[in-house]
CSV table of C-alpha atoms in Angstrom, one decimal:
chain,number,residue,atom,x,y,z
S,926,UNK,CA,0.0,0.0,0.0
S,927,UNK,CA,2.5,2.2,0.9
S,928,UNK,CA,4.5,1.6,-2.2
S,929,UNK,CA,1.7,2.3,-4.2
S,930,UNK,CA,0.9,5.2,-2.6
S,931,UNK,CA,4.5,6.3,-3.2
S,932,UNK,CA,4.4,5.7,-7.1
S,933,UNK,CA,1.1,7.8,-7.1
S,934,UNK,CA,2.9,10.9,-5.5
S,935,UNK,CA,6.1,10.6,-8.0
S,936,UNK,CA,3.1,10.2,-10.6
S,937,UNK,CA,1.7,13.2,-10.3
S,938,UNK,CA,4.8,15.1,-9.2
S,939,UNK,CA,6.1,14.1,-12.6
S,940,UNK,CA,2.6,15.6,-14.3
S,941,UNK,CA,3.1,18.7,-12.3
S,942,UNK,CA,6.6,19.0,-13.2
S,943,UNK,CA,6.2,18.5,-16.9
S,944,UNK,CA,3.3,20.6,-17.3
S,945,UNK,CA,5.1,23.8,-16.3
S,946,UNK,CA,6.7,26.3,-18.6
S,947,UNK,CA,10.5,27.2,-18.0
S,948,UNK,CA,9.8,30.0,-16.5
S,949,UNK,CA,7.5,28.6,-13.9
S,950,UNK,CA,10.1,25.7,-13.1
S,951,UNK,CA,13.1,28.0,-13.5
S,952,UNK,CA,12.1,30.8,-12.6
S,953,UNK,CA,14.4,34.2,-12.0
S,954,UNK,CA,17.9,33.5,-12.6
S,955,UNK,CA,21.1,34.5,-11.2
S,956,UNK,CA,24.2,34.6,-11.0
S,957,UNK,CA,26.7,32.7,-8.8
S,958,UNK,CA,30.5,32.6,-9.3
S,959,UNK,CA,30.9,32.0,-12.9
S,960,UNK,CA,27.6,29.9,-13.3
S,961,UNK,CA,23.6,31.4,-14.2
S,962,UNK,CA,21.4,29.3,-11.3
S,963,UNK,CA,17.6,28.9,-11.6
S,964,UNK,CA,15.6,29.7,-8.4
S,965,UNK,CA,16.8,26.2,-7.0
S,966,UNK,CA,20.2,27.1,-6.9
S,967,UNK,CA,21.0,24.7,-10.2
S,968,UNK,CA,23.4,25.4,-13.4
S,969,UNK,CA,21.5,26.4,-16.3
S,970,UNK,CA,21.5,25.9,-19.4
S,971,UNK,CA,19.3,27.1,-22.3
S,972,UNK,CA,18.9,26.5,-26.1
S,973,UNK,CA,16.7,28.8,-28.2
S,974,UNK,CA,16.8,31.3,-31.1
S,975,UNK,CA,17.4,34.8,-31.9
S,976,UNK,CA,15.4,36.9,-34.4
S,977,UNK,CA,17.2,38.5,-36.9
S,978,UNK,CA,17.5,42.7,-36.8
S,979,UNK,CA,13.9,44.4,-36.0
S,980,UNK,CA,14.8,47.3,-38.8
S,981,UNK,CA,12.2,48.4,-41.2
S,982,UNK,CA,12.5,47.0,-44.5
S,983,UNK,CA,15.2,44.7,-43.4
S,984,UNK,CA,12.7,41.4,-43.8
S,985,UNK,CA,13.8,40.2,-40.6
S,986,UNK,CA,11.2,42.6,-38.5
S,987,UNK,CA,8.1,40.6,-39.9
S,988,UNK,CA,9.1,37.6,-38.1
S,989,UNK,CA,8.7,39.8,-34.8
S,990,UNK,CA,4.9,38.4,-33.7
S,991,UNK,CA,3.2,36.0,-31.2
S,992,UNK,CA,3.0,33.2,-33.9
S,993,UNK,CA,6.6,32.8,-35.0
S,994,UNK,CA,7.2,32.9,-30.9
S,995,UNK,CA,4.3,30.3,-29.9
S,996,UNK,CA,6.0,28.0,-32.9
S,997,UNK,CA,9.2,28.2,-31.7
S,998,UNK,CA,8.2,27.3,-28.2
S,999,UNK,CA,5.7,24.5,-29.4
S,1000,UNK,CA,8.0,22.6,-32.4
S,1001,UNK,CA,11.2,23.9,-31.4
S,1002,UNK,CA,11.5,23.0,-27.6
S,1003,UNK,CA,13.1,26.8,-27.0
S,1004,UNK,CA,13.6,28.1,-23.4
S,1005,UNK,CA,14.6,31.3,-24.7
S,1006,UNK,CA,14.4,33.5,-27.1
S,1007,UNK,CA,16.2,36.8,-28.7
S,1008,UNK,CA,14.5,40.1,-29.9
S,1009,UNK,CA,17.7,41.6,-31.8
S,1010,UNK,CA,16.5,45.6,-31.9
S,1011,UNK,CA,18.5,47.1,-34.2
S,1012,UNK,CA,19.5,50.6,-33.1
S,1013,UNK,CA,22.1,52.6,-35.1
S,1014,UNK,CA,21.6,51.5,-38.7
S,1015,UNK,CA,18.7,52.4,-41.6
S,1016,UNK,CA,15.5,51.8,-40.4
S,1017,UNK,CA,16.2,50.8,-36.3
S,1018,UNK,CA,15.5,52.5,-33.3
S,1019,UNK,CA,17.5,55.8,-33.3
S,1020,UNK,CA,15.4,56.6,-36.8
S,1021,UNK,CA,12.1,54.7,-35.8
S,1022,UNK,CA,11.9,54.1,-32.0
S,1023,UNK,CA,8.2,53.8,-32.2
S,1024,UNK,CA,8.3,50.9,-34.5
S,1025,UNK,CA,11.2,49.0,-33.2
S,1026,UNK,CA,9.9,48.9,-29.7
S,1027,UNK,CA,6.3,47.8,-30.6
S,1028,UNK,CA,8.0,44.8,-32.2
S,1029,UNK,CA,10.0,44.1,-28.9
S,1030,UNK,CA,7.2,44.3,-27.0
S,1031,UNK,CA,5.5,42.2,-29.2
S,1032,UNK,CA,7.9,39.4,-28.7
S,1033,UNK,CA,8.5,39.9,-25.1
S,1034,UNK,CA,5.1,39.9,-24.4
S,1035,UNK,CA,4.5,36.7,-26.4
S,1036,UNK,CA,7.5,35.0,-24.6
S,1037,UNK,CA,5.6,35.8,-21.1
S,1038,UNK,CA,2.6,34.3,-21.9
S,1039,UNK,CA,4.5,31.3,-23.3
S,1040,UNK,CA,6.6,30.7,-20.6
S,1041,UNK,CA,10.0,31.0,-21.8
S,1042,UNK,CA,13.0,33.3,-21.1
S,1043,UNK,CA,13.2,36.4,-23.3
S,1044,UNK,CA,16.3,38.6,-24.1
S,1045,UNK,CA,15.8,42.0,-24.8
S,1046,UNK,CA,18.4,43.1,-26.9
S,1047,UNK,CA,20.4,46.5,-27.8
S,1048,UNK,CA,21.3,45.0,-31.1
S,1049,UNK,CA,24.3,48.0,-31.8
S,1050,UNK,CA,28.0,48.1,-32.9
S,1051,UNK,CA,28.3,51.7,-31.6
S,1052,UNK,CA,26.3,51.6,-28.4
S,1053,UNK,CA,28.4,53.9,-26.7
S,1054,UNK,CA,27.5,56.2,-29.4
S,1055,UNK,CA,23.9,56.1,-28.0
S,1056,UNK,CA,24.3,56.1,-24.1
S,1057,UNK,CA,21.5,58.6,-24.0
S,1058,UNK,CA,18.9,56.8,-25.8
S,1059,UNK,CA,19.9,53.3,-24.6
S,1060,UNK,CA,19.3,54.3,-20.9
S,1061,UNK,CA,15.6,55.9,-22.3
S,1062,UNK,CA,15.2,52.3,-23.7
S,1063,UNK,CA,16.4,49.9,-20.9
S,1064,UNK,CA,14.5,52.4,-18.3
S,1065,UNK,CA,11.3,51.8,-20.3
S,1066,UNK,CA,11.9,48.2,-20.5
S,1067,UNK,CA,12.7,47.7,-17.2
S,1068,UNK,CA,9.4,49.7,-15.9
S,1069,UNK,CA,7.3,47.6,-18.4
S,1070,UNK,CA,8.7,43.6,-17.5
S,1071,UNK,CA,10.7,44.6,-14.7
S,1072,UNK,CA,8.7,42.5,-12.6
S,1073,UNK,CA,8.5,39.0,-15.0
S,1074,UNK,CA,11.2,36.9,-14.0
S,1075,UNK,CA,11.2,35.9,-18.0
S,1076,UNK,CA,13.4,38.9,-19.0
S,1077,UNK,CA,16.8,39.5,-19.7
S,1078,UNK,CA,18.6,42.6,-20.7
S,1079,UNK,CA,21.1,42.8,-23.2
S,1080,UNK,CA,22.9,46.0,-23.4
S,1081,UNK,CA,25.3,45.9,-26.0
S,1082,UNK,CA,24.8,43.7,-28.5
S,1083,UNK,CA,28.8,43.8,-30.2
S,1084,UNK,CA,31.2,45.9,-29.8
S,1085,UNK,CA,33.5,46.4,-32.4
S,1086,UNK,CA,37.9,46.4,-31.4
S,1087,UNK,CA,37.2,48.9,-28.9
S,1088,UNK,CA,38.5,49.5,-25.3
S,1089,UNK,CA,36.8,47.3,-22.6
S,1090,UNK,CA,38.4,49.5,-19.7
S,1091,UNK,CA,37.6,52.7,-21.7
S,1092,UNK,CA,34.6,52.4,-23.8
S,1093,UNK,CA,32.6,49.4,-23.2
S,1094,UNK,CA,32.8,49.0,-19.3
S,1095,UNK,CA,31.9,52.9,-18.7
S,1096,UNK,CA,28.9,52.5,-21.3
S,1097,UNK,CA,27.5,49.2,-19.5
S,1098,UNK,CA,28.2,50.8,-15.7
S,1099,UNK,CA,26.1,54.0,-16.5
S,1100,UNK,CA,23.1,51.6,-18.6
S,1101,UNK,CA,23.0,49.2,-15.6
S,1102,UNK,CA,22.8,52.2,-13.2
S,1103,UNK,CA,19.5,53.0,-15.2
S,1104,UNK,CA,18.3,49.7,-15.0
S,1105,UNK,CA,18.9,48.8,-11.3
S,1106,UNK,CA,17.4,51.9,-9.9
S,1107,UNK,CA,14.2,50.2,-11.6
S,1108,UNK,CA,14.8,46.3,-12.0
S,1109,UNK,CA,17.2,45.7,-8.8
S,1110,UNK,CA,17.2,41.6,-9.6
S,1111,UNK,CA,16.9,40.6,-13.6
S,1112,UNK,CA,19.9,39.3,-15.3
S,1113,UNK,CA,21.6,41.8,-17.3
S,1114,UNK,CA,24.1,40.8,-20.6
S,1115,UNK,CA,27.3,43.1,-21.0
S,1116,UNK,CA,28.9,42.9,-24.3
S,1117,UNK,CA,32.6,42.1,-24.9
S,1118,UNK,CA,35.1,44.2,-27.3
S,1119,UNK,CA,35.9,42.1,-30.6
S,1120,UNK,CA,32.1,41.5,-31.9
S,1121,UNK,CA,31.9,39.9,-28.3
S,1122,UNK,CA,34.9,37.2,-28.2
S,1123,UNK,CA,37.2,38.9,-26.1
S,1124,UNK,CA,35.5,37.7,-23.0
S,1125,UNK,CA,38.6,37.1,-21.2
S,1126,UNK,CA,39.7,40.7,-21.3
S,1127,UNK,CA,36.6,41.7,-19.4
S,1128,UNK,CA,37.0,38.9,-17.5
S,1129,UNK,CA,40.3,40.8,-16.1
S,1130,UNK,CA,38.3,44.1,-15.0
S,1131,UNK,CA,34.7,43.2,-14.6
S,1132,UNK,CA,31.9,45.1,-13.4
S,1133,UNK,CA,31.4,45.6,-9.5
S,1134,UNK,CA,28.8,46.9,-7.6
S,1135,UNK,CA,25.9,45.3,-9.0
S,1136,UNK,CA,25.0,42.1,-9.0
S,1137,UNK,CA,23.6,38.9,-11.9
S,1138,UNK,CA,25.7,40.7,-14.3
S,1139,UNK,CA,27.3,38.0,-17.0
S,1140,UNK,CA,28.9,38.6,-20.2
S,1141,UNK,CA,28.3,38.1,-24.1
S,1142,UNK,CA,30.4,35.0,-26.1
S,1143,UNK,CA,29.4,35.3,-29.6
S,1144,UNK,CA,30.7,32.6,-32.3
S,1145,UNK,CA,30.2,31.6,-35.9
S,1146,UNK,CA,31.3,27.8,-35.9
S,1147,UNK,CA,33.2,27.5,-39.5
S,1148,UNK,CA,35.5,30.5,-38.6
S,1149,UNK,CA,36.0,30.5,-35.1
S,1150,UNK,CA,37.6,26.9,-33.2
S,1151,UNK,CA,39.3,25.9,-29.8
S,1152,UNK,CA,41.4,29.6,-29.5
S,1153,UNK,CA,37.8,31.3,-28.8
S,1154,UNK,CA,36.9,28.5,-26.2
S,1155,UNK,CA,39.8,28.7,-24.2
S,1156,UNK,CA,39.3,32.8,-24.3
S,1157,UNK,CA,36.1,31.3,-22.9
S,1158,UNK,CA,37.5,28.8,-20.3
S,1159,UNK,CA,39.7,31.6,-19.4
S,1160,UNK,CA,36.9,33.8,-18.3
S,1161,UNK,CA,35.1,30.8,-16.6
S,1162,UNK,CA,38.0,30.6,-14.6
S,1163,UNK,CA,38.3,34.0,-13.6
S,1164,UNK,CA,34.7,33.9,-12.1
S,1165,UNK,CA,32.6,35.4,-14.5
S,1166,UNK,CA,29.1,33.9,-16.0
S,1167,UNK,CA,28.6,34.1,-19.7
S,1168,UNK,CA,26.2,33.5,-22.1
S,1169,UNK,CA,25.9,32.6,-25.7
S,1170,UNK,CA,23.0,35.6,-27.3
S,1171,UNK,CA,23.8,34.4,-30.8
S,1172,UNK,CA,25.7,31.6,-32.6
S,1173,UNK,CA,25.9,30.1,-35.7
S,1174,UNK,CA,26.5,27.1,-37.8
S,1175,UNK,CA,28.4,28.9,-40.8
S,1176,UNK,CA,31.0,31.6,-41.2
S,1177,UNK,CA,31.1,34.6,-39.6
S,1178,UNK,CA,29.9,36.6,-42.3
S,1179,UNK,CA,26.7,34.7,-41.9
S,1180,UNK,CA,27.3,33.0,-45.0
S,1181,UNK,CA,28.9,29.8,-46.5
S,1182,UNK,CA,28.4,26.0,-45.8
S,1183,UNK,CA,27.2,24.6,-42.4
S,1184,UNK,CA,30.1,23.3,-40.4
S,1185,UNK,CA,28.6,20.1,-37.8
S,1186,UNK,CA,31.8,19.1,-36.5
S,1187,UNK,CA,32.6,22.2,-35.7
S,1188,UNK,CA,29.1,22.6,-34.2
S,1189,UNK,CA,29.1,19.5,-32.1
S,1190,UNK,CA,32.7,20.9,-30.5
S,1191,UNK,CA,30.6,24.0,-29.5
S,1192,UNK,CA,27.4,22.7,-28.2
S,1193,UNK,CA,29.9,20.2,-26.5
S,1194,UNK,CA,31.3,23.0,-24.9
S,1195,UNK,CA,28.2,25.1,-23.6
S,1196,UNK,CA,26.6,21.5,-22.6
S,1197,UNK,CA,29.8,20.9,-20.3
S,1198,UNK,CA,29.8,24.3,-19.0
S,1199,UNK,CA,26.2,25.4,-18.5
S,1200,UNK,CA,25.8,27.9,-21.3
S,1201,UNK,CA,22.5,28.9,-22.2
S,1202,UNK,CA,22.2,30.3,-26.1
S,1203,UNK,CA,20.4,31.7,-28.8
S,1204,UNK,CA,21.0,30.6,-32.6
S,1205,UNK,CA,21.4,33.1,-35.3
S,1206,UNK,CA,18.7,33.8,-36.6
S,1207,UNK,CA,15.1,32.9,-37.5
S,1208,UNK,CA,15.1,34.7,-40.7
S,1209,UNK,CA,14.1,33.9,-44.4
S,1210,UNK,CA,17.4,35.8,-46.0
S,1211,UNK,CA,19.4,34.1,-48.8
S,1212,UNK,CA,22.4,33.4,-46.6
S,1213,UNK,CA,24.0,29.9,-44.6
S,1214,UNK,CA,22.9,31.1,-41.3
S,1215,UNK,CA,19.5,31.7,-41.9
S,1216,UNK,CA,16.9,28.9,-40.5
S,1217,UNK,CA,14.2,29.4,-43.1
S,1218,UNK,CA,14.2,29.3,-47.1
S,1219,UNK,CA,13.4,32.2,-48.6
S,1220,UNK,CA,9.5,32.5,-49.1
S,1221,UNK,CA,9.1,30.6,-45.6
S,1222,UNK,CA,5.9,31.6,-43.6
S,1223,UNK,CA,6.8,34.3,-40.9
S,1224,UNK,CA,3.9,32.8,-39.0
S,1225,UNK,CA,5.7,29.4,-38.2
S,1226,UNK,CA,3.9,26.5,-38.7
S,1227,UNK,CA,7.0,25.4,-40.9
S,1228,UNK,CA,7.8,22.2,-42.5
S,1229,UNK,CA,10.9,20.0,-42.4
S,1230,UNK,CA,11.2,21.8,-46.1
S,1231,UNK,CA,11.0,25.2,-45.0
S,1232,UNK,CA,14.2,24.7,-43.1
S,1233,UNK,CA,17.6,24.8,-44.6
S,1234,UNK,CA,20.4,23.2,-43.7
S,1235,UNK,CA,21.0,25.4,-40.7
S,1236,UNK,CA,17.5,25.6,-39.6
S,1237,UNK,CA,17.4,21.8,-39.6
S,1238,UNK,CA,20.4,21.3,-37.4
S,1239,UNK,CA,19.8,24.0,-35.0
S,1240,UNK,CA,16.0,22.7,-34.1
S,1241,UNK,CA,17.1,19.4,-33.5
S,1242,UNK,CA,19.6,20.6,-31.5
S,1243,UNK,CA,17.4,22.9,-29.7
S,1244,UNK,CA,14.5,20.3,-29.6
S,1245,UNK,CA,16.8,17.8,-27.8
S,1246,UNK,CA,18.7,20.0,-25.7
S,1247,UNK,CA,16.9,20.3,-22.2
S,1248,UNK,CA,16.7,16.3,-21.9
S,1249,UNK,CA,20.7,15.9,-22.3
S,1250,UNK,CA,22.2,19.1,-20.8
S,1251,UNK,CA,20.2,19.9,-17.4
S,1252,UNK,CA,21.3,18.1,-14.3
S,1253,UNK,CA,17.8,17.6,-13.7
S,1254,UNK,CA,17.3,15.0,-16.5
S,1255,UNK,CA,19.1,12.3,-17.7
S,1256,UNK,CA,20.7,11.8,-21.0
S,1257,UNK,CA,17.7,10.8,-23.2
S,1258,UNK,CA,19.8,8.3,-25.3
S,1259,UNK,CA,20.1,5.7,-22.6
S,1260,UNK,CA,16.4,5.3,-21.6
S,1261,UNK,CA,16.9,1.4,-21.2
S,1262,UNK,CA,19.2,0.2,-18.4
S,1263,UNK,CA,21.7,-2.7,-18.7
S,1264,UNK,CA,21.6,-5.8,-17.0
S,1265,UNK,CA,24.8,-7.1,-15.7
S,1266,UNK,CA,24.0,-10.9,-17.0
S,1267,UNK,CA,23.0,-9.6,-20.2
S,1268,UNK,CA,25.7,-7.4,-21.0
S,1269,UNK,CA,28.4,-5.5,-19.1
S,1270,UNK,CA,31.3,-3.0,-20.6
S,1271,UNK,CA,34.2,-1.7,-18.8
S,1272,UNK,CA,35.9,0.6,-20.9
S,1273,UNK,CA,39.4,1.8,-20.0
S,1274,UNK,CA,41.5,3.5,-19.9
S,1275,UNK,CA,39.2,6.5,-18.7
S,1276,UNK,CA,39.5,9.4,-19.5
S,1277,UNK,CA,41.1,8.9,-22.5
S,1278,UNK,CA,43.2,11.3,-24.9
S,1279,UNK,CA,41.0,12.0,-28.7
S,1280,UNK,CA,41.7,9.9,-31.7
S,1281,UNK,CA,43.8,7.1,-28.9
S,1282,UNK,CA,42.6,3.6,-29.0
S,1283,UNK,CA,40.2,2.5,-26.0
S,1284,UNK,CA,40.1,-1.1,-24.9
S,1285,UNK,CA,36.5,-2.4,-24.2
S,1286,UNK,CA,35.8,-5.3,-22.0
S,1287,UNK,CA,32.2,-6.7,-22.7
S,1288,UNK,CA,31.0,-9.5,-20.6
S,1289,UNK,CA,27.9,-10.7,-22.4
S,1290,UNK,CA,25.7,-14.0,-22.7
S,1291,UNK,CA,25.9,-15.0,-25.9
S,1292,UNK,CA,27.5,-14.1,-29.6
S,1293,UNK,CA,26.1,-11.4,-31.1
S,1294,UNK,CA,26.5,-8.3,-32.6
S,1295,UNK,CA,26.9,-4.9,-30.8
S,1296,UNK,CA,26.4,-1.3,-31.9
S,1297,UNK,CA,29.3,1.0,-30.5
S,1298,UNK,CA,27.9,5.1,-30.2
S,1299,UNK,CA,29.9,7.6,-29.2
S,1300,UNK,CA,27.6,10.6,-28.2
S,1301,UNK,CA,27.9,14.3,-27.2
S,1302,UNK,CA,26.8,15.4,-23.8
S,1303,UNK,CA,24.1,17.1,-25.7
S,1304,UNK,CA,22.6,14.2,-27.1
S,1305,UNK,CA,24.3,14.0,-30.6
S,1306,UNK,CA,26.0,10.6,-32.2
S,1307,UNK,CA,29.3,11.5,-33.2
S,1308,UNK,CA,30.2,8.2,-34.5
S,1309,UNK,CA,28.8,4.4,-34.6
S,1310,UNK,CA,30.3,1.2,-36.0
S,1311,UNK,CA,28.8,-2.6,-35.6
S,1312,UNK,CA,31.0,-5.0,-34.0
S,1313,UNK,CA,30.8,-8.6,-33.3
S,1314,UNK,CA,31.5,-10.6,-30.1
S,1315,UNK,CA,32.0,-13.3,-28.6
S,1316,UNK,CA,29.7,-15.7,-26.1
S,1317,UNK,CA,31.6,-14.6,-22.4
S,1318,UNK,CA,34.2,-12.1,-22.2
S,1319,UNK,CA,35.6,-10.0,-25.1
S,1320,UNK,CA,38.1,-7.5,-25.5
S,1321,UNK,CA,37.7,-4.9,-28.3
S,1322,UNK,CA,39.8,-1.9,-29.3
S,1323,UNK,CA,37.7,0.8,-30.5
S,1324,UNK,CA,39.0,4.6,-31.3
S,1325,UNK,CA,37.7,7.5,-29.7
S,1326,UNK,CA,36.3,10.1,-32.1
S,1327,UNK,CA,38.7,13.4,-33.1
S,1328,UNK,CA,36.9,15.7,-30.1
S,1329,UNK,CA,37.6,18.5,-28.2
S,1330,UNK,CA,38.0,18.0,-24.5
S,1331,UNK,CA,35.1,17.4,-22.4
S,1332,UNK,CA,32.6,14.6,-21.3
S,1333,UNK,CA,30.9,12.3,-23.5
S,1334,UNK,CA,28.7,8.7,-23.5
S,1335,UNK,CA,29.5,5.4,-25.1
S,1336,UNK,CA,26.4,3.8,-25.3
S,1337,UNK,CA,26.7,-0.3,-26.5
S,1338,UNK,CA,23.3,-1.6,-27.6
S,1339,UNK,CA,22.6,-5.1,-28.8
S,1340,UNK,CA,18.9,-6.4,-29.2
S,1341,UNK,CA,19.2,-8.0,-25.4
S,1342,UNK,CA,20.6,-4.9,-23.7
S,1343,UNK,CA,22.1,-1.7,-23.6
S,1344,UNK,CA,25.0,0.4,-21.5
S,1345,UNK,CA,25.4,3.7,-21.3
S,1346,UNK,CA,29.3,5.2,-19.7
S,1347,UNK,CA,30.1,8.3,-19.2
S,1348,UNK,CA,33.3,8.5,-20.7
S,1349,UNK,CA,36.2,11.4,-20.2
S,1350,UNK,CA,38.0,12.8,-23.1
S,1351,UNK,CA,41.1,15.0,-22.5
């Protein structure tokens, strides 16, 4: 009786738990040491999108509605999403502020009622050009949402190879001023000099006096590689929180081919480190990082062929992303636990270096065949290969796949059993 009593309580606990939005679960975030918590004190980590600029005539701005949001949320799986107001070029807010901030609001109004996280963005190269006006902004943002624990400011969208000690950190300390005097608690998102990659310079001067302040990483994943993750490791380690407010599959120029291995080394990387972040850009633009073919609704509602390449890889990722890289779920590719008679793997050695040779021991009942994965912490199969064993104990050398450094699973299936090890890769 007891026992069943038991499962009933984890039953509906589970109900309750699934039928909450991000927010509600979440709810406001902050920062501790070099990490963004959730209410409950846990590492977080969020996948999502960013609209493209809000200027007139751009094409991006009609994507800025409650339908494109609610389809994001609904197909997509996001936790958070990215309203890029564009400020200093043709058609933003310094020429039209009326227009570009009804299209915020529309988005951040839309991400309230659907439960997810929503980052407000001064979407600039020149902010401190615009001090003035972005302190008339913020102020009027943080009166409006101050009190939703949904929104997040972002400041300074990327500063260009400009001083952080000179330029950017006095621009962000007299914004945040503005803001805190209204909005004491929200998390607010500094930009960092070098279209936000030099993270580790304001890593050696940051901000003081206020607090849930983190900084902007921004990376393209065919031009930048490993140097612009250890600038990133580097500011981990000198205790300050990042977070990723735009990414993207292709070059840096927004253009060219999609790049997945260089991809899976990045979501790698924010998986292991709790980085939440927003892919560039739901857009229908002729160009690689766009997630929609030209001619694509800007009501949502698309279909697998209304993505392109990009689109396609970022909404799985993003789809998958909160069951394999939140401590508060486990990896969805091992839902079925071994059984030692059945089948039994002890890898070694572990960790192990990229690209070495790893021995597996695999105790199992009878010959058969067994499918080898290696998968990213995020979910993703990096490699697979069939291999046949032996009735009892055999040993088999496998190769680890060319990775960066981080955690990953080895997951050996066979139609009897499966086992799932967390594996170590220096």
């Amino acid at each position: 009786m007891r026992t069943a009593l038991l499962l009933l309580i984890v039953s509906l606990f589970a109900f309750h738990s699934s039928a909450q939005t991000a927010v509600q679960y979440h709810g406001a975030l902050s920062v501790v040491g070099s990490q963004i918590v959730n209410q409950h004190g846990q590492a977080v980590s969020f996948a999502g999108a960013s609209l493209f600029w809000s200027n007139n005539n751009w094409g991006g701005e009609a994507f800025y509605n409650a339908s494109t949001v609610n389809w994001l949320k609904d197909d997509w799986n996001i936790e958070i999403v990215r309203a890029a107001m564009g400020v200093e070029d043709s058609g933003g807010y310094i020429s039209d502020s009326t227009s570009n901030k009804a299209k915020v609001k529309t988005v951040v109004n839309a991400a309230i009622n659907e439960g997810v996280y929503v980052i407000i963005d001064w979407h600039s190269h020149h902010a401190e050009n615009y001090q003035t006006e972005a302190i008339e902004f913020f102020e009027e943002m943080a009166t409006l949402y101050g009190q939703y624990d949904n929104v997040i400011y972002e400041i300074y969208n990327e500063p260009l190879q400009v001083s952080w000690d000179n330029v950017i950190k006095p621009y962000a300390n007299a914004v945040i001023a503005a803001i805190r005097a209204i909005d004491s608690t929200n998390l607010i998102i500094v930009g960092t000099p070098t279209w936000s990659q030099d993270v580790d310079v304001a890593a050696m001067n940051p901000i003081t006096g206020y607090t849930n302040i983190a900084y902007t990483l921004h990376f393209y994943a065919a031009t930048h590689g490993q140097w612009l993750r250890n600038k990133a490791t580097a500011a981990l380690n000198n205790g300050i929180a990042l977070m990723v407010t735009e990414w993207g599959t292709v070059s840096a120029n927004g253009n060219g081919a999609v790049d997945s291995v260089s991809t899976a080394d990045w979501m790698n990387f924010l998986c292991n480190n709790h980085l939440s972040h927003c892919n560039w850009a739901v857009n229908d633009k002729v160009e690689g990082a766009s997630a929609l073919f030209n001619g694509a609704s800007t009501l949502g509602n698309w279909s697998s062929n209304d993505l392109t390449p990009s689109g396609t890889l970022v909404r799985k990722i993003v789809q998958d992303w909160n069951l394999n890289c939140n401590d508060t779920v486990m990896l969805s590719t091992s839902p079925i636990p071994s059984t030692a008679s059945v089948l039994s793997v002890e890898p070694f050695p572990n960790p192990v270096r990229a690209s070495n040779l790893m021995e597996l021991r695999i105790n199992n009942s009878m010959p058969q065949s067994i499918e080898v994965q290696w998968c990213a912490s995020w979910g993703a199969i990096l490699s697979k290969e069939v291999r046949q064993v032996s009735e009892g104990i055999s040993n088999l050398k496998i190769h680890t796949p060319t990775v960066a450094a981080g955690i990953y699973f080895l997951i050996i299936a066979t139609k009897e059993g499966r086992s799932v090890q967390k594996i170590s890769v220096q």
